[in-house]
Every structure is written in structure tokens, then in C-alpha cells.
Amino acid sequence: MQLEGHRLQHWIVGQTTDVLDHIHDSHVSMAIQERNQSVDTAEINHFLKQNLEVRASGSIDAIMVEVMSTLDPTIFKTLMKDLSATLTRFDEIMEVAEYRLLLASINTNMCRRFHTDINDVRLLCTYTGPGTLWLTNDNINRRALDSYDGNESIVIDPELIQQVPEGAIALLKGAMYPHHQTKAIVHRSPTIEESGEKRLLLRIDTNATTKVWN
């Protein structure tokens, strides 16, 4: 995952949780914590089989209350533990009052086109299935991106498309991040609809975009 030959590397990858703090570095647009599977496979399979979906917003405590009212904590023990730890870690990094969470079984292509998010920072974790696809800045045709052209015009070299590993936590800087010198990460969802694959996806956004980080 750690690429070579990029003088102005705008991403960081590591295996410890402190790598995620670097999302606030001025030159970093994506931070990825690679990790082993943190959720029991039986829990993941049960979630996918039931086609479950959880949406919650508010403080991290309020979100966990909503999650536990939707999912049986006696069935999803390791999932609950990881959700709580991930929310807490994201809160330590972002320091805002409210968040929005989506945990869902995904079997569609979702965001097919390469794009940037209209937010400050988003957390993504694909517990199972193919992870988010993203582009290094030197592999983007910015004119095509801004003109809403197709992926074949946006991507300079398809062989250099990157992918977040399964189970990893990724923080993606969006277009509303306060420090404008940092470019938002260009990314898209993997194509799975045609293959019949499923993903268990966690997405956490902030409900605030006014904080200015040091």
C-alpha cells in the first residue's frame, strides 16, 4: 500500500492507530490504518444475511445507544466493541459535538464515479468485501474531474488506481476541510453489483464543519 516514487505524497499508511492523527497534517488528504479483522466472521455473515442497516446521529454516546437498540449486543459483541472504539478514536481526532453513522450491508455500486466529498473528514471501514478505490494526485485529470466527465477521462492510468484494504480504517479529507491548501481525496466505491458481492460498510461523518484544526 505504501507507494514509491511520489515526491509529494499526500497519503499516509500505518498499522497503529496514531497514523490517523495525521489527517490534520496540511499535506495529507488520506490516512489509513491497516489492521487485522477486528470483527468475528460469524457476526459479519449474520449482518449480511439479514441485510441490516443502522443509521444514527448525535454524540457518540447517543449513537451507541441507537446502535444497541437496533442490533442485539449479545449477537454482535465484537462488532459493538469495534464500533465503540472507532467512534471514540474518531472523536479524539475531530473533537466535534455530533456525528452521523451508517452501518450497512451493501450490494450496489453506490458512488460509481470518482469524486471528492462535500464535507470535512469522513471515516470509512469496509469490514468485509472490496474497499474504497482512490487516486493519487498525479493520476488525476483535474479538468475532467471538474467537468464531471467519466472515470475513463478522470483516471490517467487505470493500473495505478489504489484500494483501501479490507478491514482498514480510512480517514478521507473532503472539500470543506478548513485548510484549503490541502486537496480533498478523489475516490469512489468499488463496483460490486455485477459480481453479486456484498460489503459490510461503516461510514462516519461529522455534523460540524466550522472547527479549524491546528
Backbone as JSON, one array per atom type, in Angstrom:
{
  "sequence": "MQLEGHRLQHWIVGQTTDVLDHIHDSHVSMAIQERNQSVDTAEINHFLKQNLEVRASGSIDAIMVEVMSTLDPTIFKTLMKDLSATLTRFDEIMEVAEYRLLLASINTNMCRRFHTDINDVRLLCTYTGPGTLWLTNDNINRRALDSYDGNESIVIDPELIQQVPEGAIALLKGAMYPHHQTKAIVHRSPTIEESGEKRLLLRIDTNATTKVWN",
  "N": [[0.82, -1.21, 0.0], [2.03, 1.2, 0.64], [3.19, 3.49, -1.44], [5.74, 4.08, -3.91], [7.99, 6.54, -5.32], [6.63, 8.94, -5.4], [6.98, 12.21, -5.03], [5.58, 14.2, -3.72], [3.92, 13.05, -1.61], [0.65, 12.51, -0.56], [-0.77, 11.01, 1.21], [-0.98, 8.73, 4.01], [0.0, 5.7, 5.48], [-0.32, 3.2, 7.91], [0.07, 0.83, 10.65], [-0.69, 1.27, 13.21], [-2.89, 2.98, 15.5], [-2.29, 5.67, 15.8], [-1.57, 6.68, 13.36], [-3.76, 7.79, 12.19], [-4.08, 10.32, 13.22], [-2.67, 11.96, 11.57], [-4.27, 12.96, 9.6], [-4.84, 15.6, 9.91], [-2.56, 16.89, 9.12], [-1.11, 19.27, 6.97], [-0.45, 18.51, 4.34], [-1.6, 16.06, 3.94], [-4.15, 14.08, 2.6], [-5.42, 11.72, 2.93], [-5.6, 9.23, 5.43], [-4.68, 6.04, 6.49], [-5.27, 3.28, 8.47], [-4.08, 0.22, 8.55], [-5.22, -3.0, 9.46], [-5.74, -6.13, 11.2], [-8.57, -8.37, 10.86], [-11.16, -7.18, 12.82], [-13.62, -7.9, 13.71], [-15.77, -10.58, 14.49], [-16.13, -13.21, 12.18], [-18.51, -14.68, 11.95], [-20.39, -12.91, 12.97], [-20.28, -10.87, 11.07], [-21.19, -12.28, 8.78], [-23.79, -12.88, 9.61], [-24.91, -10.33, 9.8], [-24.79, -9.53, 7.1], [-26.4, -11.5, 5.9], [-28.89, -10.9, 6.93], [-29.3, -8.48, 5.74], [-28.98, -5.98, 7.07], [-29.26, -2.59, 8.34], [-28.02, 0.3, 9.88], [-28.63, 3.5, 11.01], [-27.61, 6.43, 12.6], [-27.36, 9.41, 14.61], [-25.78, 12.17, 16.33], [-24.25, 12.66, 19.56], [-21.39, 10.57, 20.43], [-22.12, 8.82, 22.43], [-24.94, 8.87, 22.25], [-25.23, 7.8, 19.71], [-24.25, 5.18, 20.07], [-26.18, 4.2, 21.83], [-28.39, 4.16, 20.13], [-27.47, 2.34, 18.22], [-27.27, 0.0, 19.77], [-29.91, -0.37, 20.35], [-30.87, -1.16, 17.96], [-29.34, -3.3, 17.0], [-28.74, -6.55, 18.26], [-26.88, -6.77, 21.1], [-25.91, -9.09, 22.23], [-25.5, -10.77, 20.16], [-23.88, -9.39, 18.37], [-21.25, -8.93, 19.53], [-18.4, -8.44, 19.14], [-18.54, -6.67, 17.04], [-19.94, -4.48, 18.16], [-18.04, -3.7, 20.06], [-15.94, -2.88, 18.41], [-17.15, -0.8, 16.95], [-17.66, 1.06, 19.0], [-15.03, 1.64, 19.84], [-13.98, 2.69, 17.48], [-15.6, 4.93, 16.98], [-14.96, 6.43, 19.27], [-12.23, 6.88, 18.85], [-12.32, 8.4, 16.47], [-13.67, 10.61, 17.43], [-11.74, 11.63, 19.18], [-9.94, 12.57, 17.35], [-11.37, 14.42, 15.75], [-12.95, 16.07, 17.43], [-15.58, 17.24, 17.64], [-19.08, 17.98, 18.28], [-21.16, 16.33, 17.35], [-22.0, 13.47, 15.35], [-22.57, 11.48, 12.36], [-23.66, 8.28, 11.62], [-23.45, 5.44, 9.53], [-24.06, 2.1, 9.14], [-24.01, -0.59, 7.16], [-25.25, -3.24, 5.07], [-24.08, -3.67, 1.91], [-24.89, -4.01, -1.47], [-24.82, -2.8, -3.86], [-23.44, -0.51, -6.35], [-23.12, 2.01, -5.34], [-21.42, 5.01, -5.08], [-20.36, 5.44, -8.1], [-18.73, 7.0, -9.72], [-15.51, 8.63, -9.77], [-14.78, 11.05, -7.31], [-14.84, 13.93, -5.08], [-15.65, 14.35, -1.62], [-18.25, 16.41, -0.22], [-17.63, 17.55, 2.43], [-15.93, 17.7, 5.66], [-14.13, 15.74, 7.0], [-14.27, 12.27, 6.51], [-14.91, 9.04, 7.84], [-14.22, 5.77, 6.82], [-14.81, 2.29, 6.79], [-14.5, -0.84, 5.49], [-15.68, -3.67, 6.53], [-15.92, -6.2, 5.46], [-15.44, -7.41, 2.14], [-14.69, -5.66, -0.99], [-12.62, -2.76, -0.69], [-12.69, 0.9, -0.57], [-11.93, 2.69, -3.54], [-9.23, 4.78, -4.65], [-7.39, 7.7, -5.79], [-4.08, 8.75, -6.51], [-2.7, 12.08, -6.52], [-1.23, 12.62, -8.83], [-2.35, 11.0, -10.69], [-4.69, 11.97, -11.67], [-6.86, 13.56, -13.86], [-7.57, 16.67, -13.59], [-9.13, 18.55, -14.93], [-11.03, 16.97, -16.26], [-12.24, 15.84, -14.03], [-13.39, 18.1, -12.78], [-15.15, 18.78, -14.75], [-17.07, 16.9, -14.64], [-16.74, 14.61, -16.14], [-16.48, 11.15, -17.3], [-15.12, 8.23, -15.57], [-13.15, 7.11, -17.18], [-11.98, 9.28, -18.35], [-11.14, 10.78, -16.19], [-9.24, 9.25, -14.78], [-5.84, 8.86, -15.21], [-4.03, 6.69, -15.47], [-5.27, 3.61, -15.34], [-4.1, 1.36, -14.17], [-2.89, 2.25, -11.91], [-4.73, 2.79, -9.98], [-5.67, 2.95, -6.6], [-6.52, 1.02, -3.62], [-8.32, 0.8, -0.6], [-7.49, -1.41, 2.0], [-9.36, -4.34, 3.0], [-11.07, -4.17, 6.06], [-9.5, -2.11, 7.05], [-9.19, 1.14, 8.6], [-10.06, 4.17, 7.23], [-9.44, 7.59, 6.85], [-10.8, 10.25, 5.15], [-10.13, 13.23, 3.62], [-12.28, 15.92, 2.89], [-13.85, 18.33, 0.59], [-14.6, 20.48, 2.16], [-12.86, 20.78, 4.2], [-11.16, 22.84, 6.53], [-8.54, 23.91, 5.95], [-7.46, 25.13, 3.08], [-5.32, 24.62, 1.43], [-4.9, 21.95, 1.19], [-5.68, 19.31, -0.93], [-8.77, 17.66, -1.45], [-9.35, 14.14, -1.11], [-9.62, 12.07, -3.96], [-11.95, 9.68, -4.85], [-13.86, 6.57, -5.09], [-16.65, 4.26, -4.84], [-16.19, 0.68, -4.87], [-16.91, -1.44, -7.7], [-19.45, -3.65, -7.43], [-21.94, -4.64, -7.94], [-22.41, -6.05, -10.32], [-21.0, -8.39, -9.89], [-22.21, -9.58, -7.78], [-21.25, -9.43, -5.22], [-21.01, -8.61, -1.67], [-20.73, -5.95, 0.72], [-19.8, -5.05, 4.03], [-20.21, -2.1, 5.34], [-18.93, 0.63, 7.14], [-19.59, 3.97, 7.81], [-18.71, 7.12, 8.94], [-19.51, 10.44, 9.57], [-18.86, 13.89, 10.35], [-21.03, 16.23, 12.02], [-20.43, 18.83, 11.93], [-18.67, 21.56, 10.5], [-17.08, 23.68, 11.06], [-14.92, 23.86, 12.79], [-11.53, 24.74, 13.19], [-8.59, 23.15, 12.72], [-5.37, 22.79, 14.27]],
  "CA": [[0.0, 0.0, 0.0], [2.9, 2.37, 0.67], [3.66, 3.63, -2.8], [7.05, 4.68, -4.08], [8.16, 7.38, -6.49], [5.79, 10.12, -5.35], [7.71, 13.2, -4.24], [4.64, 14.96, -2.9], [2.96, 12.06, -1.15], [-0.42, 13.17, 0.16], [-1.44, 10.0, 2.0], [-0.12, 8.06, 4.97], [-0.49, 4.36, 5.8], [0.39, 2.57, 9.02], [-0.65, -0.25, 11.31], [-1.07, 1.69, 14.56], [-3.99, 3.93, 15.44], [-1.83, 7.06, 15.77], [-1.42, 7.14, 11.99], [-4.96, 8.53, 11.81], [-3.93, 11.72, 13.63], [-2.01, 12.72, 10.51], [-5.24, 13.54, 8.66], [-4.82, 17.06, 10.06], [-1.36, 17.45, 8.52], [-1.54, 20.11, 5.84], [-0.21, 17.88, 3.04], [-2.22, 14.73, 3.92], [-5.57, 14.06, 2.26], [-5.97, 10.43, 3.35], [-4.84, 8.46, 6.41], [-5.19, 4.67, 6.51], [-4.75, 2.34, 9.46], [-4.25, -1.18, 8.18], [-5.37, -3.82, 10.66], [-6.34, -7.44, 11.03], [-10.02, -8.36, 11.04], [-11.48, -6.84, 14.21], [-14.97, -8.35, 14.0], [-15.95, -12.0, 14.27], [-16.67, -13.51, 10.85], [-19.91, -15.13, 12.08], [-21.21, -11.7, 13.14], [-20.33, -10.21, 9.76], [-22.06, -13.07, 7.91], [-25.17, -12.73, 10.08], [-25.33, -8.98, 9.41], [-25.01, -9.53, 5.66], [-27.52, -12.38, 5.57], [-30.13, -10.21, 7.3], [-29.36, -7.21, 5.02], [-29.26, -4.98, 8.08], [-28.78, -1.22, 8.16], [-28.14, 1.13, 11.07], [-28.34, 4.92, 10.84], [-27.72, 7.13, 13.88], [-26.65, 10.68, 14.64], [-25.69, 12.8, 17.64], [-23.0, 12.39, 20.26], [-21.01, 9.17, 20.29], [-22.94, 8.05, 23.38], [-26.28, 8.75, 21.68], [-25.14, 6.89, 18.57], [-24.13, 3.81, 20.56], [-27.49, 3.81, 22.36], [-29.23, 3.83, 18.97], [-26.95, 1.11, 17.63], [-27.62, -1.12, 20.63], [-31.35, -0.58, 20.27], [-31.14, -1.73, 16.64], [-28.64, -4.58, 16.89], [-28.69, -7.32, 19.51], [-25.49, -6.78, 21.56], [-25.48, -10.45, 22.57], [-25.12, -11.4, 18.89], [-22.83, -8.61, 17.71], [-20.35, -8.49, 20.61], [-17.15, -7.85, 18.64], [-18.91, -5.52, 16.21], [-20.23, -3.39, 19.08], [-16.77, -3.27, 20.65], [-15.16, -2.15, 17.42], [-17.86, 0.44, 16.67], [-17.42, 1.98, 20.11], [-13.63, 2.06, 19.8], [-13.77, 3.51, 16.28], [-16.26, 6.22, 17.24], [-14.16, 7.15, 20.27], [-10.98, 7.33, 18.21], [-12.67, 9.47, 15.54], [-13.99, 11.77, 18.25], [-10.47, 12.18, 19.66], [-9.28, 13.25, 16.24], [-12.17, 15.5, 15.18], [-13.34, 16.97, 18.52], [-16.83, 17.96, 17.39], [-20.13, 17.55, 19.21], [-22.09, 15.36, 16.8], [-21.57, 12.66, 14.22], [-23.59, 10.69, 11.66], [-23.14, 6.94, 11.38], [-24.15, 4.46, 8.71], [-23.5, 0.74, 9.1], [-24.98, -1.2, 6.24], [-24.94, -4.28, 4.1], [-24.11, -3.0, 0.61], [-24.77, -4.89, -2.63], [-24.89, -1.96, -5.06], [-22.19, 0.18, -6.66], [-23.11, 3.28, -4.61], [-20.83, 6.13, -5.84], [-19.59, 4.79, -9.16], [-17.78, 7.95, -10.34], [-14.5, 9.24, -8.92], [-15.28, 12.34, -6.85], [-14.46, 14.35, -3.74], [-16.82, 14.54, -0.77], [-18.56, 17.77, 0.22], [-17.61, 17.53, 3.89], [-14.57, 17.98, 6.14], [-13.43, 14.46, 7.08], [-15.15, 11.09, 6.59], [-14.29, 7.75, 8.19], [-14.77, 4.6, 6.13], [-14.23, 0.97, 7.07], [-15.19, -1.97, 4.88], [-15.35, -4.83, 7.35], [-15.73, -7.31, 4.54], [-15.69, -7.0, 0.77], [-13.69, -4.75, -1.56], [-12.57, -1.44, -0.07], [-12.82, 2.12, -1.38], [-10.9, 2.98, -4.54], [-8.8, 6.17, -4.58], [-6.38, 8.11, -6.76], [-3.03, 9.7, -6.16], [-2.93, 13.34, -7.23], [-0.6, 12.62, -10.16], [-3.11, 10.1, -11.56], [-6.0, 12.59, -11.83], [-7.09, 14.63, -14.83], [-8.42, 17.59, -12.83], [-10.11, 19.18, -15.83], [-12.12, 16.0, -16.45], [-12.93, 15.72, -12.75], [-14.2, 19.29, -12.57], [-16.16, 18.85, -15.81], [-17.98, 15.78, -14.42], [-16.56, 13.57, -17.15], [-16.49, 9.79, -16.78], [-13.88, 7.74, -14.96], [-12.12, 6.85, -18.2], [-11.3, 10.55, -18.6], [-10.56, 11.28, -14.93], [-8.08, 8.44, -14.39], [-4.79, 8.89, -16.22], [-3.54, 5.33, -15.65], [-6.12, 2.7, -14.53], [-3.27, 0.39, -13.45], [-2.39, 2.89, -10.68], [-5.83, 3.02, -9.03], [-5.38, 2.38, -5.29], [-7.68, 0.48, -2.92], [-8.19, 0.65, 0.84], [-7.62, -2.84, 2.32], [-10.49, -4.82, 3.79], [-10.88, -4.06, 7.5], [-8.74, -0.92, 7.43], [-9.89, 2.4, 8.86], [-9.56, 5.23, 6.36], [-9.97, 8.93, 7.01], [-10.75, 10.92, 3.86], [-10.34, 14.67, 3.7], [-13.23, 16.39, 1.89], [-13.67, 19.66, 0.03], [-14.93, 21.51, 3.14], [-11.85, 20.85, 5.25], [-10.87, 24.28, 6.66], [-7.28, 24.36, 5.35], [-7.75, 24.99, 1.65], [-4.15, 24.21, 0.66], [-4.93, 20.5, 1.06], [-6.69, 18.82, -1.87], [-9.6, 16.54, -0.99], [-9.01, 12.88, -1.77], [-10.52, 11.64, -5.04], [-12.22, 8.27, -4.57], [-15.18, 6.06, -5.47], [-16.98, 2.94, -4.34], [-15.86, -0.4, -5.81], [-18.01, -2.0, -8.48], [-19.77, -4.99, -6.91], [-23.3, -5.05, -8.29], [-22.37, -7.03, -11.4], [-20.41, -9.64, -9.41], [-23.03, -10.14, -6.72], [-20.57, -9.34, -3.93], [-21.58, -7.77, -0.63], [-19.79, -5.28, 1.62], [-20.29, -4.51, 5.29], [-19.57, -0.79, 5.31], [-19.12, 1.63, 8.19], [-19.29, 5.34, 7.4], [-18.97, 8.11, 9.99], [-19.27, 11.82, 9.19], [-19.13, 14.88, 11.39], [-22.16, 17.14, 11.81], [-19.91, 20.19, 12.06], [-17.58, 21.82, 9.55], [-16.55, 25.01, 11.36], [-13.73, 23.81, 13.62], [-10.26, 24.9, 12.49], [-7.59, 22.38, 13.45], [-4.0, 23.31, 14.22]],
  "C": [[0.86, 1.26, 0.0], [3.57, 2.5, -0.68], [5.01, 4.32, -2.83], [7.03, 5.6, -5.3], [7.29, 8.61, -6.53], [6.45, 11.15, -4.45], [6.8, 13.95, -3.29], [3.54, 14.02, -2.41], [1.93, 12.71, -0.24], [-1.28, 12.17, 0.94], [-0.44, 9.4, 2.98], [-0.79, 6.75, 5.36], [0.34, 3.8, 6.94], [-0.49, 1.53, 9.68], [-1.04, 0.09, 12.75], [-2.08, 2.84, 14.46], [-3.53, 5.38, 15.35], [-1.62, 7.58, 14.36], [-2.59, 8.01, 11.57], [-4.89, 10.0, 12.21], [-3.36, 12.59, 12.51], [-2.99, 13.28, 9.48], [-5.26, 15.06, 8.77], [-3.51, 17.69, 9.58], [-1.73, 18.14, 7.21], [-1.4, 19.42, 4.49], [-0.93, 16.54, 2.88], [-3.71, 14.83, 3.6], [-6.22, 12.72, 2.58], [-5.03, 9.76, 4.33], [-5.48, 7.09, 6.56], [-4.49, 3.87, 7.6], [-5.08, 0.93, 9.0], [-4.34, -2.02, 9.45], [-5.94, -5.17, 10.3], [-7.85, -7.35, 11.28], [-10.37, -8.2, 12.51], [-12.85, -7.35, 14.64], [-15.1, -9.83, 13.63], [-16.66, -12.26, 12.94], [-18.13, -13.94, 10.92], [-20.84, -13.93, 12.25], [-21.37, -10.97, 11.81], [-21.31, -10.95, 8.84], [-23.53, -12.93, 8.31], [-25.73, -11.36, 9.68], [-25.67, -8.94, 7.92], [-26.22, -10.36, 5.26], [-28.85, -11.7, 5.86], [-30.31, -8.88, 6.55], [-29.7, -6.04, 5.96], [-28.71, -3.61, 7.71], [-29.02, -0.45, 9.45], [-27.76, 2.56, 10.69], [-28.56, 5.6, 12.19], [-26.94, 8.43, 13.8], [-26.71, 11.25, 16.05], [-24.32, 12.59, 18.24], [-22.64, 10.92, 20.11], [-21.8, 8.29, 21.25], [-24.35, 7.83, 22.83], [-26.28, 7.77, 20.5], [-25.06, 5.45, 19.05], [-25.43, 3.32, 21.18], [-28.4, 3.39, 21.22], [-28.77, 2.53, 18.32], [-27.39, -0.1, 18.45], [-29.13, -1.38, 20.68], [-31.76, -1.22, 18.94], [-30.55, -3.12, 16.49], [-28.6, -5.27, 18.26], [-27.24, -7.41, 19.98], [-25.0, -8.16, 21.98], [-25.05, -11.22, 21.32], [-23.9, -10.71, 18.29], [-21.83, -8.04, 18.73], [-19.1, -7.8, 20.07], [-17.42, -6.65, 17.74], [-19.19, -4.3, 17.09], [-18.94, -2.81, 19.67], [-15.98, -2.43, 19.66], [-15.83, -0.82, 17.05], [-17.59, 1.48, 17.75], [-16.0, 2.52, 20.08], [-13.36, 2.99, 18.62], [-14.4, 4.88, 16.44], [-15.44, 7.06, 18.21], [-12.88, 7.69, 19.65], [-11.25, 8.48, 17.25], [-13.0, 10.76, 16.3], [-12.73, 12.43, 18.81], [-9.78, 13.0, 18.58], [-10.04, 14.49, 15.8], [-12.64, 16.52, 16.21], [-14.53, 17.86, 18.16], [-17.93, 17.32, 18.22], [-20.97, 16.39, 18.67], [-21.52, 14.68, 15.56], [-22.77, 11.99, 13.57], [-22.97, 9.34, 11.31], [-24.06, 6.16, 10.46], [-23.38, 3.16, 8.78], [-24.47, -0.09, 8.29], [-24.37, -2.33, 5.43], [-25.15, -3.69, 2.71], [-23.97, -4.05, -0.51], [-24.93, -4.13, -3.94], [-23.57, -1.21, -5.24], [-22.04, 1.52, -5.95], [-22.52, 4.39, -5.49], [-19.88, 5.57, -6.88], [-18.49, 5.69, -9.72], [-16.77, 8.45, -9.33], [-14.91, 10.67, -8.6], [-14.58, 12.72, -5.55], [-15.73, 14.58, -2.94], [-17.0, 16.0, -0.39], [-18.72, 17.74, 1.74], [-16.2, 17.84, 4.36], [-13.74, 16.7, 6.18], [-14.46, 13.34, 7.23], [-14.32, 9.88, 6.98], [-15.01, 6.65, 7.44], [-14.04, 3.35, 6.6], [-15.08, -0.07, 6.39], [-14.79, -3.22, 5.65], [-15.15, -6.08, 6.52], [-16.12, -6.85, 3.15], [-14.63, -6.03, 0.27], [-13.78, -3.35, -0.96], [-12.68, -0.31, -1.09], [-11.64, 2.27, -2.32], [-10.52, 4.46, -4.47], [-7.63, 6.42, -5.52], [-5.32, 8.99, -6.12], [-3.18, 10.95, -7.02], [-2.33, 13.36, -8.63], [-1.28, 11.65, -11.12], [-4.51, 10.64, -11.83], [-5.94, 13.64, -12.93], [-8.08, 15.6, -14.19], [-9.47, 18.27, -13.7], [-11.3, 18.26, -16.06], [-12.92, 15.83, -15.17], [-13.87, 16.89, -12.54], [-15.32, 19.43, -13.6], [-17.18, 17.72, -15.71], [-17.94, 14.76, -15.57], [-16.53, 12.2, -16.49], [-15.14, 9.37, -16.24], [-12.77, 7.51, -15.97], [-11.36, 8.12, -18.56], [-10.59, 11.07, -17.35], [-9.27, 10.56, -14.59], [-7.05, 8.44, -15.52], [-4.29, 7.48, -16.52], [-4.36, 4.39, -14.76], [-5.32, 1.69, -13.72], [-2.79, 0.93, -12.1], [-3.51, 3.28, -9.72], [-5.5, 2.28, -7.74], [-6.67, 1.9, -4.62], [-7.38, 0.34, -1.44], [-8.38, -0.83, 1.19], [-8.88, -3.14, 3.13], [-10.14, -4.71, 5.28], [-10.14, -2.83, 7.96], [-9.67, 0.24, 7.76], [-9.25, 3.47, 8.01], [-10.24, 6.54, 6.7], [-9.72, 9.69, 5.72], [-11.05, 12.41, 4.04], [-11.26, 15.1, 2.56], [-12.99, 17.84, 1.49], [-13.94, 20.78, 1.03], [-13.95, 21.52, 4.31], [-11.32, 22.28, 5.33], [-9.59, 24.76, 5.99], [-7.31, 24.1, 3.84], [-6.53, 24.56, 0.83], [-4.09, 22.7, 0.44], [-6.03, 20.1, 0.08], [-7.47, 17.66, -1.23], [-9.22, 15.28, -1.76], [-10.06, 12.53, -2.82], [-10.7, 10.13, -4.93], [-13.57, 7.86, -5.14], [-15.4, 4.71, -4.82], [-16.55, 1.88, -5.36], [-17.11, -0.88, -6.53], [-18.28, -3.43, -8.0], [-21.1, -5.52, -7.4], [-23.3, -6.16, -9.33], [-21.87, -8.4, -10.92], [-21.25, -10.31, -8.33], [-22.37, -10.14, -5.35], [-21.34, -8.46, -2.96], [-20.45, -7.14, 0.19], [-20.51, -4.96, 2.92], [-19.52, -3.21, 5.5], [-19.94, 0.04, 6.52], [-18.71, 2.98, 7.65], [-19.65, 6.27, 8.56], [-18.57, 9.49, 9.47], [-19.45, 12.72, 10.41], [-20.37, 15.67, 11.02], [-21.73, 18.58, 11.91], [-18.75, 20.38, 11.1], [-16.89, 23.14, 9.86], [-15.28, 24.98, 12.2], [-12.48, 23.97, 12.74], [-9.19, 24.19, 13.3], [-6.21, 23.0, 13.29], [-3.16, 22.49, 13.25]]
}
